[in-house]
Amino acid sequence: MACHERMEDDSGKYERIVHKNGSSYHYLKISLEFEEDTSIRLNSAQFKQLIISSLKQLFGEIGAALPFDVLQFEENTLSAVLRVYNRDLVKVWSALTLLGSYQSEMCAFRVQQVSPFLLALCGNSRT
Amino acid sequence: MAVFVDLNIRQTSDKNLLRKTIEIAAHLGYSTIAVNYVIEFQDKKQNFIKPIPVNDLFNSLPIVQGKSKPIRVLNRLTVVVSDAVQCIELRATSPHIRLYDIVAVLPKTEKLFHTACMTLDVDIICITVTEKQPFHFRRPPVSGAIERGIFFEIIYSHATKDSTMRRYTISNSLSLMQICKGKNVVLSSGAEKPLELRGPYDIANLGLLFGLSEGDAKAAVSTNCRAVILHGETRKTAMGVVYTMKKNQTLLDKEEDEVTHPLSKRMKT
């Protein structure tokens, strides 16, 4: 739901847009890192399974049942865009943080960006 | 906005590994890190390790992501105390302590935890995360420590390695939060390898899981750490107001001087 409000001023025209409950989702841009000399390859199904198993490790069956989507996955860089509901964000994010190994190889999820708007992920505001 | 700090990167004898870990920390957005030297007095006479000067590690320090400033590297000493006698090494006049920017203590018993909170001149009290909390936190020492500006540290890297450790980490931190109400907590990595590090925002989010509120969790990786560093700096001053050093001394001479001539006695605070 967006609320538009026009303010007219001598100096020019302003448009104020206020988003209330702008989005019911949050989007996470993440990448999975392994040690440099690894031979591990993942496809998108395995990638999603890895996230589900990390959720299950931390939150049990309830965690494994949390709905989320992998919107985009790149096999070469192991980077992905996730979509999660707002109320699940903390759980999914902390599960990603606490994941430490895959098939007994050390790994780490790097969360690059988190935003309620998918468009925000196309640019990086931090560099 | 407050900058992010990781006050615990484990020192390893492998300089390359340490260098790589610090580089990754800079890449993740930490502006300041502290290299942690741990001393256990298990075998009677373990010598104090002299911290490696930063110049030995890097010719030019790595640039922090998004800040265009080089990372700041501090030295920190952690003393594992299981006996009250060992506390004697933690006097402010001890020549070893003065080589470090931050001093932390890991008390093994409830009595030592009490002394650490109430009397010891330290900046950080570590909370055990690798085993079940051996004693209950009680309110008087914890609130005493908060009043004295001492911070409690929770290390998260063990939680990424093993599910039992993860359970202990979460349960010990929850029981601490019950007493300290989220005040005076710092979260730090305790990482030895680059892959054990996590980004500052990840840790702020993880703080929610440890029973911190959103604001406290963010403070635990930023402003609280800054307070720890400042608390450490005041150790070298008189009442936190006056700092003296000899004229015409390079920083290197000064460090040597400190080793050979320990501080004269300081007024009790």
mmCIF file of C-alpha atoms in Angstrom:
data_model
loop_
_atom_site.group_PDB
_atom_site.id
_atom_site.type_symbol
_atom_site.label_atom_id
_atom_site.label_comp_id
_atom_site.label_asym_id
_atom_site.label_seq_id
_atom_site.Cartn_x
_atom_site.Cartn_y
_atom_site.Cartn_z
ATOM 1 C CA MET A 1 0.000 0.000 0.000
ATOM 2 C CA ALA A 2 1.499 3.263 -1.049
ATOM 3 C CA CYS A 3 0.314 6.663 -0.097
ATOM 4 C CA HIS A 4 1.003 9.527 -2.417
ATOM 5 C CA GLU A 5 1.015 13.079 -1.323
ATOM 6 C CA ARG A 6 1.708 16.054 -3.479
ATOM 7 C CA MET A 7 3.249 19.093 -1.950
ATOM 8 C CA GLU A 8 3.335 22.206 -3.989
ATOM 9 C CA ASP A 9 5.835 24.787 -3.138
ATOM 10 C CA ASP A 10 7.201 27.928 -4.625
ATOM 11 C CA SER A 11 10.542 26.331 -5.184
ATOM 12 C CA GLY A 12 9.184 23.464 -7.160
ATOM 13 C CA LYS A 13 7.094 20.399 -7.042
ATOM 14 C CA TYR A 14 7.724 17.597 -4.622
ATOM 15 C CA GLU A 15 6.113 14.264 -4.499
ATOM 16 C CA ARG A 16 6.243 12.359 -1.280
ATOM 17 C CA ILE A 17 5.702 8.645 -1.437
ATOM 18 C CA VAL A 18 5.176 6.801 1.797
ATOM 19 C CA HIS A 19 5.140 3.055 1.728
ATOM 20 C CA LYS A 20 3.317 1.362 4.542
ATOM 21 C CA ASN A 21 3.801 -2.384 4.599
ATOM 22 C CA GLY A 22 5.600 -1.834 1.338
ATOM 23 C CA SER A 23 6.421 -5.442 0.877
ATOM 24 C CA SER A 24 5.617 -8.626 2.676
ATOM 25 C CA TYR A 25 8.925 -10.109 1.538
ATOM 26 C CA HIS A 26 12.566 -9.467 2.152
ATOM 27 C CA TYR A 27 15.168 -10.287 -0.470
ATOM 28 C CA LEU A 28 18.626 -11.522 0.398
ATOM 29 C CA LYS A 29 21.568 -11.542 -1.947
ATOM 30 C CA ILE A 30 23.914 -14.206 -0.682
ATOM 31 C CA SER A 31 26.909 -16.158 -1.794
ATOM 32 C CA LEU A 32 28.392 -19.370 -0.532
ATOM 33 C CA GLU A 33 32.119 -19.521 0.090
ATOM 34 C CA PHE A 34 34.344 -22.550 0.355
ATOM 35 C CA GLU A 35 38.023 -22.847 0.985
ATOM 36 C CA GLU A 36 40.067 -22.047 -2.056
ATOM 37 C CA ASP A 37 41.054 -25.555 -3.068
ATOM 38 C CA THR A 38 37.657 -27.159 -2.985
ATOM 39 C CA SER A 39 36.146 -29.439 -5.589
ATOM 40 C CA ILE A 40 32.567 -29.077 -4.431
ATOM 41 C CA ARG A 41 29.941 -28.173 -7.007
ATOM 42 C CA LEU A 42 26.339 -27.450 -6.209
ATOM 43 C CA ASN A 43 23.278 -27.171 -8.359
ATOM 44 C CA SER A 44 20.287 -25.115 -7.387
ATOM 45 C CA ALA A 45 18.418 -28.041 -5.836
ATOM 46 C CA GLN A 46 21.377 -28.941 -3.645
ATOM 47 C CA PHE A 47 21.771 -25.299 -2.743
ATOM 48 C CA LYS A 48 18.209 -25.046 -1.555
ATOM 49 C CA GLN A 49 18.555 -28.329 0.284
ATOM 50 C CA LEU A 50 21.608 -26.948 2.059
ATOM 51 C CA ILE A 51 19.657 -23.934 3.278
ATOM 52 C CA ILE A 52 16.772 -26.131 4.394
ATOM 53 C CA SER A 53 19.117 -28.404 6.293
ATOM 54 C CA SER A 54 20.755 -25.426 7.984
ATOM 55 C CA LEU A 55 17.303 -24.215 9.008
ATOM 56 C CA LYS A 56 16.518 -27.668 10.292
ATOM 57 C CA GLN A 57 19.742 -27.817 12.289
ATOM 58 C CA LEU A 58 18.941 -24.595 14.081
ATOM 59 C CA PHE A 59 15.138 -24.597 14.347
ATOM 60 C CA GLY A 60 14.093 -28.181 13.832
ATOM 61 C CA GLU A 61 11.141 -29.293 11.727
ATOM 62 C CA ILE A 62 9.386 -25.942 12.101
ATOM 63 C CA GLY A 63 12.432 -24.244 10.647
ATOM 64 C CA ALA A 64 12.682 -26.696 7.783
ATOM 65 C CA ALA A 65 9.086 -25.908 6.900
ATOM 66 C CA LEU A 66 9.600 -22.153 6.582
ATOM 67 C CA PRO A 67 8.620 -21.027 3.109
ATOM 68 C CA PHE A 68 11.321 -19.322 1.065
ATOM 69 C CA ASP A 69 12.302 -19.168 -2.580
ATOM 70 C CA VAL A 70 15.562 -19.163 -4.433
ATOM 71 C CA LEU A 71 14.814 -16.625 -7.128
ATOM 72 C CA GLN A 72 18.146 -16.782 -8.851
ATOM 73 C CA PHE A 73 21.136 -19.024 -8.554
ATOM 74 C CA GLU A 74 24.461 -18.893 -10.275
ATOM 75 C CA GLU A 75 26.470 -22.070 -10.193
ATOM 76 C CA ASN A 76 29.788 -20.499 -11.083
ATOM 77 C CA THR A 77 29.879 -17.994 -8.265
ATOM 78 C CA LEU A 78 27.534 -19.877 -5.937
ATOM 79 C CA SER A 79 25.583 -16.687 -5.429
ATOM 80 C CA ALA A 80 21.850 -16.499 -5.134
ATOM 81 C CA VAL A 81 18.896 -14.256 -4.421
ATOM 82 C CA LEU A 82 16.465 -15.502 -1.796
ATOM 83 C CA ARG A 83 12.972 -14.328 -1.069
ATOM 84 C CA VAL A 84 11.667 -14.803 2.454
ATOM 85 C CA TYR A 85 8.659 -13.540 4.336
ATOM 86 C CA ASN A 86 9.373 -10.631 6.670
ATOM 87 C CA ARG A 87 8.487 -12.624 9.743
ATOM 88 C CA ASP A 88 10.944 -15.394 8.806
ATOM 89 C CA LEU A 89 13.841 -13.108 7.965
ATOM 90 C CA VAL A 90 15.595 -13.356 11.312
ATOM 91 C CA LYS A 91 15.305 -17.133 11.353
ATOM 92 C CA VAL A 92 16.538 -17.687 7.822
ATOM 93 C CA TRP A 93 19.329 -15.163 8.202
ATOM 94 C CA SER A 94 20.583 -16.609 11.478
ATOM 95 C CA ALA A 95 20.446 -20.123 10.054
ATOM 96 C CA LEU A 96 22.598 -18.955 7.147
ATOM 97 C CA THR A 97 25.005 -17.292 9.554
ATOM 98 C CA LEU A 98 25.441 -20.350 11.702
ATOM 99 C CA LEU A 99 26.032 -22.745 8.834
ATOM 100 C CA GLY A 100 29.650 -23.800 9.058
ATOM 101 C CA SER A 101 30.181 -26.827 6.879
ATOM 102 C CA TYR A 102 28.862 -28.695 3.875
ATOM 103 C CA GLN A 103 29.798 -32.352 3.438
ATOM 104 C CA SER A 104 32.403 -31.848 6.157
ATOM 105 C CA GLU A 105 34.075 -29.044 4.244
ATOM 106 C CA MET A 106 34.175 -25.620 5.817
ATOM 107 C CA CYS A 107 31.964 -23.065 4.203
ATOM 108 C CA ALA A 108 30.361 -19.728 4.958
ATOM 109 C CA PHE A 109 27.405 -17.799 3.636
ATOM 110 C CA ARG A 110 28.219 -14.189 2.928
ATOM 111 C CA VAL A 111 25.085 -12.079 3.035
ATOM 112 C CA GLN A 112 25.787 -9.252 0.650
ATOM 113 C CA GLN A 113 22.564 -7.322 0.776
ATOM 114 C CA VAL A 114 19.202 -7.501 2.443
ATOM 115 C CA SER A 115 16.334 -5.376 1.261
ATOM 116 C CA PRO A 116 12.566 -5.347 1.162
ATOM 117 C CA PHE A 117 12.797 -4.328 -2.489
ATOM 118 C CA LEU A 118 14.184 -6.578 -5.147
ATOM 119 C CA LEU A 119 15.246 -3.594 -7.199
ATOM 120 C CA ALA A 120 17.648 -2.481 -4.488
ATOM 121 C CA LEU A 121 19.772 -5.580 -5.044
ATOM 122 C CA CYS A 122 20.777 -4.501 -8.533
ATOM 123 C CA GLY A 123 23.141 -1.869 -7.185
ATOM 124 C CA ASN A 124 25.474 -1.853 -4.264
ATOM 125 C CA SER A 125 25.095 1.138 -2.011
ATOM 126 C CA ARG A 126 28.128 0.283 0.081
ATOM 127 C CA THR A 127 30.929 0.728 -2.390
ATOM 128 C CA MET B 1 27.123 5.660 12.115
ATOM 129 C CA ALA B 2 29.192 3.667 14.420
ATOM 130 C CA VAL B 3 31.914 1.566 12.857
ATOM 131 C CA PHE B 4 32.055 -2.179 13.268
ATOM 132 C CA VAL B 5 34.618 -3.889 15.415
ATOM 133 C CA ASP B 6 35.615 -7.502 15.934
ATOM 134 C CA LEU B 7 37.510 -7.779 19.172
ATOM 135 C CA ASN B 8 38.607 -11.368 18.892
ATOM 136 C CA ILE B 9 40.630 -12.796 16.039
ATOM 137 C CA ARG B 10 42.679 -15.643 17.411
ATOM 138 C CA GLN B 11 46.378 -15.304 17.041
ATOM 139 C CA THR B 12 47.968 -18.225 15.222
ATOM 140 C CA SER B 13 51.571 -19.011 14.610
ATOM 141 C CA ASP B 14 50.763 -19.147 10.905
ATOM 142 C CA LYS B 15 51.245 -15.541 9.867
ATOM 143 C CA ASN B 16 49.789 -16.084 6.416
ATOM 144 C CA LEU B 17 46.572 -17.388 7.870
ATOM 145 C CA LEU B 18 46.315 -14.472 10.278
ATOM 146 C CA ARG B 19 46.975 -12.053 7.470
ATOM 147 C CA LYS B 20 44.296 -13.624 5.324
ATOM 148 C CA THR B 21 41.802 -13.553 8.186
ATOM 149 C CA ILE B 22 42.424 -9.867 8.787
ATOM 150 C CA GLU B 23 42.044 -9.167 5.081
ATOM 151 C CA ILE B 24 38.686 -10.910 5.020
ATOM 152 C CA ALA B 25 37.618 -9.007 8.141
ATOM 153 C CA ALA B 26 38.403 -5.762 6.354
ATOM 154 C CA HIS B 27 36.505 -6.993 3.332
ATOM 155 C CA LEU B 28 33.460 -7.801 5.460
ATOM 156 C CA GLY B 29 33.413 -4.256 6.769
ATOM 157 C CA TYR B 30 35.106 -4.364 10.154
ATOM 158 C CA SER B 31 36.986 -1.131 10.755
ATOM 159 C CA THR B 32 38.889 -2.337 13.778
ATOM 160 C CA ILE B 33 39.941 -5.799 14.837
ATOM 161 C CA ALA B 34 41.867 -7.085 17.806
ATOM 162 C CA VAL B 35 44.301 -9.970 17.559
ATOM 163 C CA ASN B 36 43.740 -12.146 20.588
ATOM 164 C CA TYR B 37 46.602 -13.783 22.508
ATOM 165 C CA VAL B 38 45.358 -16.409 24.924
ATOM 166 C CA ILE B 39 47.281 -17.463 28.003
ATOM 167 C CA GLU B 40 46.395 -20.449 30.103
ATOM 168 C CA PHE B 41 48.297 -21.092 33.281
ATOM 169 C CA GLN B 42 47.917 -24.820 33.039
ATOM 170 C CA ASP B 43 51.584 -25.622 33.107
ATOM 171 C CA LYS B 44 52.968 -23.607 35.962
ATOM 172 C CA LYS B 45 55.147 -21.170 34.106
ATOM 173 C CA GLN B 46 53.756 -20.156 30.791
ATOM 174 C CA ASN B 47 55.470 -17.136 29.471
ATOM 175 C CA PHE B 48 53.692 -14.091 28.247
ATOM 176 C CA ILE B 49 53.796 -13.780 24.516
ATOM 177 C CA LYS B 50 54.937 -10.530 23.083
ATOM 178 C CA PRO B 51 52.438 -9.288 20.526
ATOM 179 C CA ILE B 52 53.571 -9.246 16.932
ATOM 180 C CA PRO B 53 53.869 -5.690 15.656
ATOM 181 C CA VAL B 54 51.420 -4.942 12.893
ATOM 182 C CA ASN B 55 54.207 -3.907 10.530
ATOM 183 C CA ASP B 56 55.416 -7.490 10.613
ATOM 184 C CA LEU B 57 52.125 -8.692 9.214
ATOM 185 C CA PHE B 58 51.387 -6.085 6.610
ATOM 186 C CA ASN B 59 53.356 -3.625 4.566
ATOM 187 C CA SER B 60 50.172 -1.724 3.958
ATOM 188 C CA LEU B 61 47.036 -2.508 5.890
ATOM 189 C CA PRO B 62 44.018 -3.725 3.931
ATOM 190 C CA ILE B 63 41.335 -1.166 3.167
ATOM 191 C CA VAL B 64 37.992 -1.554 4.888
ATOM 192 C CA GLN B 65 35.164 -2.145 2.446
ATOM 193 C CA GLY B 66 33.069 0.961 1.911
ATOM 194 C CA LYS B 67 35.267 3.159 4.110
ATOM 195 C CA SER B 68 38.441 3.779 2.071
ATOM 196 C CA LYS B 69 40.416 3.737 5.309
ATOM 197 C CA PRO B 70 42.875 1.069 6.379
ATOM 198 C CA ILE B 71 41.805 -1.361 9.055
ATOM 199 C CA ARG B 72 43.001 -0.753 12.601
ATOM 200 C CA VAL B 73 44.662 -3.700 14.303
ATOM 201 C CA LEU B 74 44.843 -3.887 18.086
ATOM 202 C CA ASN B 75 46.411 -6.421 20.404
ATOM 203 C CA ARG B 76 44.394 -8.125 23.055
ATOM 204 C CA LEU B 77 45.361 -10.449 25.857
ATOM 205 C CA THR B 78 43.020 -13.064 27.263
ATOM 206 C CA VAL B 79 43.986 -14.724 30.495
ATOM 207 C CA VAL B 80 42.239 -17.932 31.477
ATOM 208 C CA VAL B 81 42.134 -17.920 35.259
ATOM 209 C CA SER B 82 41.262 -20.990 37.256
ATOM 210 C CA ASP B 83 43.065 -19.948 40.437
ATOM 211 C CA ALA B 84 43.011 -16.683 42.353
ATOM 212 C CA VAL B 85 46.814 -16.529 42.401
ATOM 213 C CA GLN B 86 46.898 -15.996 38.651
ATOM 214 C CA CYS B 87 45.035 -12.720 39.020
ATOM 215 C CA ILE B 88 48.220 -11.145 40.279
ATOM 216 C CA GLU B 89 49.458 -10.987 36.687
ATOM 217 C CA LEU B 90 46.545 -8.732 35.851
ATOM 218 C CA ARG B 91 47.670 -5.765 37.907
ATOM 219 C CA ALA B 92 47.811 -2.636 35.833
ATOM 220 C CA THR B 93 51.466 -2.172 36.687
ATOM 221 C CA SER B 94 52.430 -5.538 35.250
ATOM 222 C CA PRO B 95 54.854 -4.927 32.393
ATOM 223 C CA HIS B 96 53.241 -7.565 30.173
ATOM 224 C CA ILE B 97 49.792 -6.087 30.360
ATOM 225 C CA ARG B 98 51.008 -2.756 29.103
ATOM 226 C CA LEU B 99 51.945 -4.251 25.741
ATOM 227 C CA TYR B 100 48.312 -4.912 24.966
ATOM 228 C CA ASP B 101 45.481 -2.545 24.131
ATOM 229 C CA ILE B 102 42.750 -4.670 25.625
ATOM 230 C CA VAL B 103 42.837 -7.146 28.479
ATOM 231 C CA ALA B 104 40.236 -9.866 28.863
ATOM 232 C CA VAL B 105 39.770 -12.565 31.433
ATOM 233 C CA LEU B 106 37.990 -15.912 31.286
ATOM 234 C CA PRO B 107 37.045 -16.919 34.831
ATOM 235 C CA LYS B 108 36.533 -20.608 35.428
ATOM 236 C CA THR B 109 34.764 -20.508 38.770
ATOM 237 C CA GLU B 110 32.003 -18.435 40.286
ATOM 238 C CA LYS B 111 34.344 -16.906 42.839
ATOM 239 C CA LEU B 112 36.767 -15.781 40.165
ATOM 240 C CA PHE B 113 33.888 -14.439 38.112
ATOM 241 C CA HIS B 114 32.956 -12.347 41.128
ATOM 242 C CA THR B 115 36.479 -10.992 41.574
ATOM 243 C CA ALA B 116 36.751 -10.329 37.857
ATOM 244 C CA CYS B 117 33.532 -8.341 37.893
ATOM 245 C CA MET B 118 34.208 -6.402 41.071
ATOM 246 C CA THR B 119 37.935 -5.797 41.412
ATOM 247 C CA LEU B 120 40.115 -6.895 38.493
ATOM 248 C CA ASP B 121 41.351 -4.203 36.143
ATOM 249 C CA VAL B 122 40.194 -5.756 32.875
ATOM 250 C CA ASP B 123 38.081 -4.616 29.939
ATOM 251 C CA ILE B 124 36.288 -7.797 28.962
ATOM 252 C CA ILE B 125 35.002 -10.826 30.793
ATOM 253 C CA CYS B 126 34.625 -13.782 28.445
ATOM 254 C CA ILE B 127 31.678 -16.096 28.783
ATOM 255 C CA THR B 128 32.363 -19.789 28.311
ATOM 256 C CA VAL B 129 30.729 -21.049 25.137
ATOM 257 C CA THR B 130 32.371 -24.425 24.681
ATOM 258 C CA GLU B 131 30.829 -26.089 27.715
ATOM 259 C CA LYS B 132 27.824 -25.761 29.939
ATOM 260 C CA GLN B 133 28.055 -22.671 32.115
ATOM 261 C CA PRO B 134 29.776 -24.037 35.232
ATOM 262 C CA PHE B 135 28.015 -21.586 37.552
ATOM 263 C CA HIS B 136 24.913 -19.421 37.608
ATOM 264 C CA PHE B 137 25.174 -15.749 36.871
ATOM 265 C CA ARG B 138 24.117 -13.744 39.842
ATOM 266 C CA ARG B 139 22.912 -10.203 39.717
ATOM 267 C CA PRO B 140 25.340 -8.436 42.119
ATOM 268 C CA PRO B 141 28.594 -9.178 40.260
ATOM 269 C CA VAL B 142 27.028 -8.625 36.838
ATOM 270 C CA SER B 143 25.546 -5.264 37.759
ATOM 271 C CA GLY B 144 28.815 -4.395 39.479
ATOM 272 C CA ALA B 145 30.677 -5.085 36.244
ATOM 273 C CA ILE B 146 28.211 -3.011 34.245
ATOM 274 C CA GLU B 147 28.695 -0.137 36.658
ATOM 275 C CA ARG B 148 32.473 -0.383 36.268
ATOM 276 C CA GLY B 149 32.159 -0.350 32.489
ATOM 277 C CA ILE B 150 33.340 -3.906 31.937
ATOM 278 C CA PHE B 151 31.832 -5.830 29.055
ATOM 279 C CA PHE B 152 30.836 -9.458 28.633
ATOM 280 C CA GLU B 153 31.960 -11.214 25.508
ATOM 281 C CA ILE B 154 30.181 -13.958 23.634
ATOM 282 C CA ILE B 155 32.140 -15.759 20.945
ATOM 283 C CA TYR B 156 30.168 -17.074 18.007
ATOM 284 C CA SER B 157 32.651 -19.003 15.887
ATOM 285 C CA HIS B 158 32.263 -22.165 17.957
ATOM 286 C CA ALA B 159 28.548 -22.073 17.188
ATOM 287 C CA THR B 160 29.260 -22.499 13.492
ATOM 288 C CA LYS B 161 31.383 -25.581 13.988
ATOM 289 C CA ASP B 162 29.423 -27.981 16.098
ATOM 290 C CA SER B 163 25.797 -28.371 17.113
ATOM 291 C CA THR B 164 26.537 -29.092 20.785
ATOM 292 C CA MET B 165 28.715 -26.013 21.065
ATOM 293 C CA ARG B 166 25.981 -24.056 19.339
ATOM 294 C CA ARG B 167 23.566 -25.182 22.020
ATOM 295 C CA TYR B 168 25.935 -24.125 24.793
ATOM 296 C CA THR B 169 26.600 -20.784 23.131
ATOM 297 C CA ILE B 170 22.925 -19.973 22.855
ATOM 298 C CA SER B 171 21.973 -21.262 26.289
ATOM 299 C CA ASN B 172 24.865 -19.555 28.092
ATOM 300 C CA SER B 173 24.192 -16.279 26.367
ATOM 301 C CA LEU B 174 20.470 -16.499 27.094
ATOM 302 C CA SER B 175 21.193 -17.049 30.753
ATOM 303 C CA LEU B 176 23.545 -14.063 30.766
ATOM 304 C CA MET B 177 20.942 -11.878 29.062
ATOM 305 C CA GLN B 178 18.438 -12.763 31.724
ATOM 306 C CA ILE B 179 20.684 -11.082 34.274
ATOM 307 C CA CYS B 180 22.332 -8.274 32.346
ATOM 308 C CA LYS B 181 19.253 -7.388 30.255
ATOM 309 C CA GLY B 182 21.297 -6.997 27.104
ATOM 310 C CA LYS B 183 23.532 -4.300 28.516
ATOM 311 C CA ASN B 184 27.315 -4.382 28.183
ATOM 312 C CA VAL B 185 27.556 -7.298 25.799
ATOM 313 C CA VAL B 186 29.981 -7.595 22.917
ATOM 314 C CA LEU B 187 29.756 -10.245 20.213
ATOM 315 C CA SER B 188 32.986 -11.289 18.598
ATOM 316 C CA SER B 189 34.167 -14.017 16.304
ATOM 317 C CA GLY B 190 37.065 -15.808 17.929
ATOM 318 C CA ALA B 191 37.948 -16.877 14.407
ATOM 319 C CA GLU B 192 41.175 -18.526 13.413
ATOM 320 C CA LYS B 193 40.296 -19.018 9.769
ATOM 321 C CA PRO B 194 38.675 -16.633 7.303
ATOM 322 C CA LEU B 195 35.663 -18.906 6.886
ATOM 323 C CA GLU B 196 34.820 -18.645 10.573
ATOM 324 C CA LEU B 197 34.227 -14.928 10.244
ATOM 325 C CA ARG B 198 30.806 -13.510 9.540
ATOM 326 C CA GLY B 199 29.734 -10.069 8.444
ATOM 327 C CA PRO B 200 28.824 -7.441 11.050
ATOM 328 C CA TYR B 201 25.187 -7.270 9.995
ATOM 329 C CA ASP B 202 24.915 -11.055 10.210
ATOM 330 C CA ILE B 203 26.140 -10.858 13.778
ATOM 331 C CA ALA B 204 23.755 -8.066 14.670
ATOM 332 C CA ASN B 205 21.000 -10.360 13.415
ATOM 333 C CA LEU B 206 22.470 -13.286 15.307
ATOM 334 C CA GLY B 207 22.284 -11.205 18.466
ATOM 335 C CA LEU B 208 18.512 -11.440 18.274
ATOM 336 C CA LEU B 209 18.898 -15.190 18.593
ATOM 337 C CA PHE B 210 21.085 -14.737 21.662
ATOM 338 C CA GLY B 211 18.370 -12.784 23.432
ATOM 339 C CA LEU B 212 19.471 -9.244 22.647
ATOM 340 C CA SER B 213 17.095 -6.589 21.408
ATOM 341 C CA GLU B 214 17.651 -5.138 17.957
ATOM 342 C CA GLY B 215 19.396 -2.031 19.252
ATOM 343 C CA ASP B 216 21.492 -3.911 21.788
ATOM 344 C CA ALA B 217 22.544 -6.425 19.144
ATOM 345 C CA LYS B 218 23.837 -3.696 16.868
ATOM 346 C CA ALA B 219 25.565 -1.998 19.784
ATOM 347 C CA ALA B 220 27.231 -5.319 20.600
ATOM 348 C CA VAL B 221 29.245 -5.168 17.364
ATOM 349 C CA SER B 222 29.798 -1.432 17.244
ATOM 350 C CA THR B 223 29.426 1.066 20.070
ATOM 351 C CA ASN B 224 30.044 -1.372 22.909
ATOM 352 C CA CYS B 225 33.291 -2.462 21.281
ATOM 353 C CA ARG B 226 34.351 1.150 20.991
ATOM 354 C CA ALA B 227 33.659 1.545 24.697
ATOM 355 C CA VAL B 228 35.879 -1.479 25.373
ATOM 356 C CA ILE B 229 38.741 0.033 23.384
ATOM 357 C CA LEU B 230 38.410 3.341 25.205
ATOM 358 C CA HIS B 231 38.252 1.524 28.519
ATOM 359 C CA GLY B 232 41.487 -0.174 27.575
ATOM 360 C CA GLU B 233 43.086 3.138 26.709
ATOM 361 C CA THR B 234 42.309 4.607 30.094
ATOM 362 C CA ARG B 235 44.473 1.947 31.704
ATOM 363 C CA LYS B 236 47.527 3.783 30.414
ATOM 364 C CA THR B 237 46.355 7.082 31.845
ATOM 365 C CA ALA B 238 45.899 8.573 35.257
ATOM 366 C CA MET B 239 42.199 8.441 36.060
ATOM 367 C CA GLY B 240 41.466 8.510 32.343
ATOM 368 C CA VAL B 241 42.420 12.174 32.164
ATOM 369 C CA VAL B 242 46.171 12.592 31.892
ATOM 370 C CA TYR B 243 48.540 10.622 29.720
ATOM 371 C CA THR B 244 52.245 11.021 29.991
ATOM 372 C CA MET B 245 55.026 10.006 27.653
ATOM 373 C CA LYS B 246 58.600 11.032 27.312
ATOM 374 C CA LYS B 247 59.487 13.561 24.696
ATOM 375 C CA ASN B 248 61.448 12.740 21.564
ATOM 376 C CA GLN B 249 60.692 9.085 21.578
ATOM 377 C CA THR B 250 59.627 7.068 18.665
ATOM 378 C CA LEU B 251 56.847 4.640 19.310
ATOM 379 C CA LEU B 252 59.222 1.714 19.050
ATOM 380 C CA ASP B 253 61.578 3.009 21.734
ATOM 381 C CA LYS B 254 58.631 3.601 23.957
ATOM 382 C CA GLU B 255 57.539 0.000 23.766
ATOM 383 C CA GLU B 256 60.991 -1.216 24.694
ATOM 384 C CA ASP B 257 61.150 1.284 27.503
ATOM 385 C CA GLU B 258 57.919 -0.014 28.921
ATOM 386 C CA VAL B 259 59.257 -3.500 29.147
ATOM 387 C CA THR B 260 62.423 -2.593 30.950
ATOM 388 C CA HIS B 261 60.986 0.024 33.273
ATOM 389 C CA PRO B 262 57.602 -0.948 34.617
ATOM 390 C CA LEU B 263 55.176 1.738 35.673
ATOM 391 C CA SER B 264 55.490 3.118 39.108
ATOM 392 C CA LYS B 265 52.632 2.446 41.462
ATOM 393 C CA ARG B 266 49.354 3.938 40.569
ATOM 394 C CA MET B 267 46.731 5.347 42.812
ATOM 395 C CA LYS B 268 43.942 2.888 43.616
ATOM 396 C CA THR B 269 40.814 3.691 41.734
#
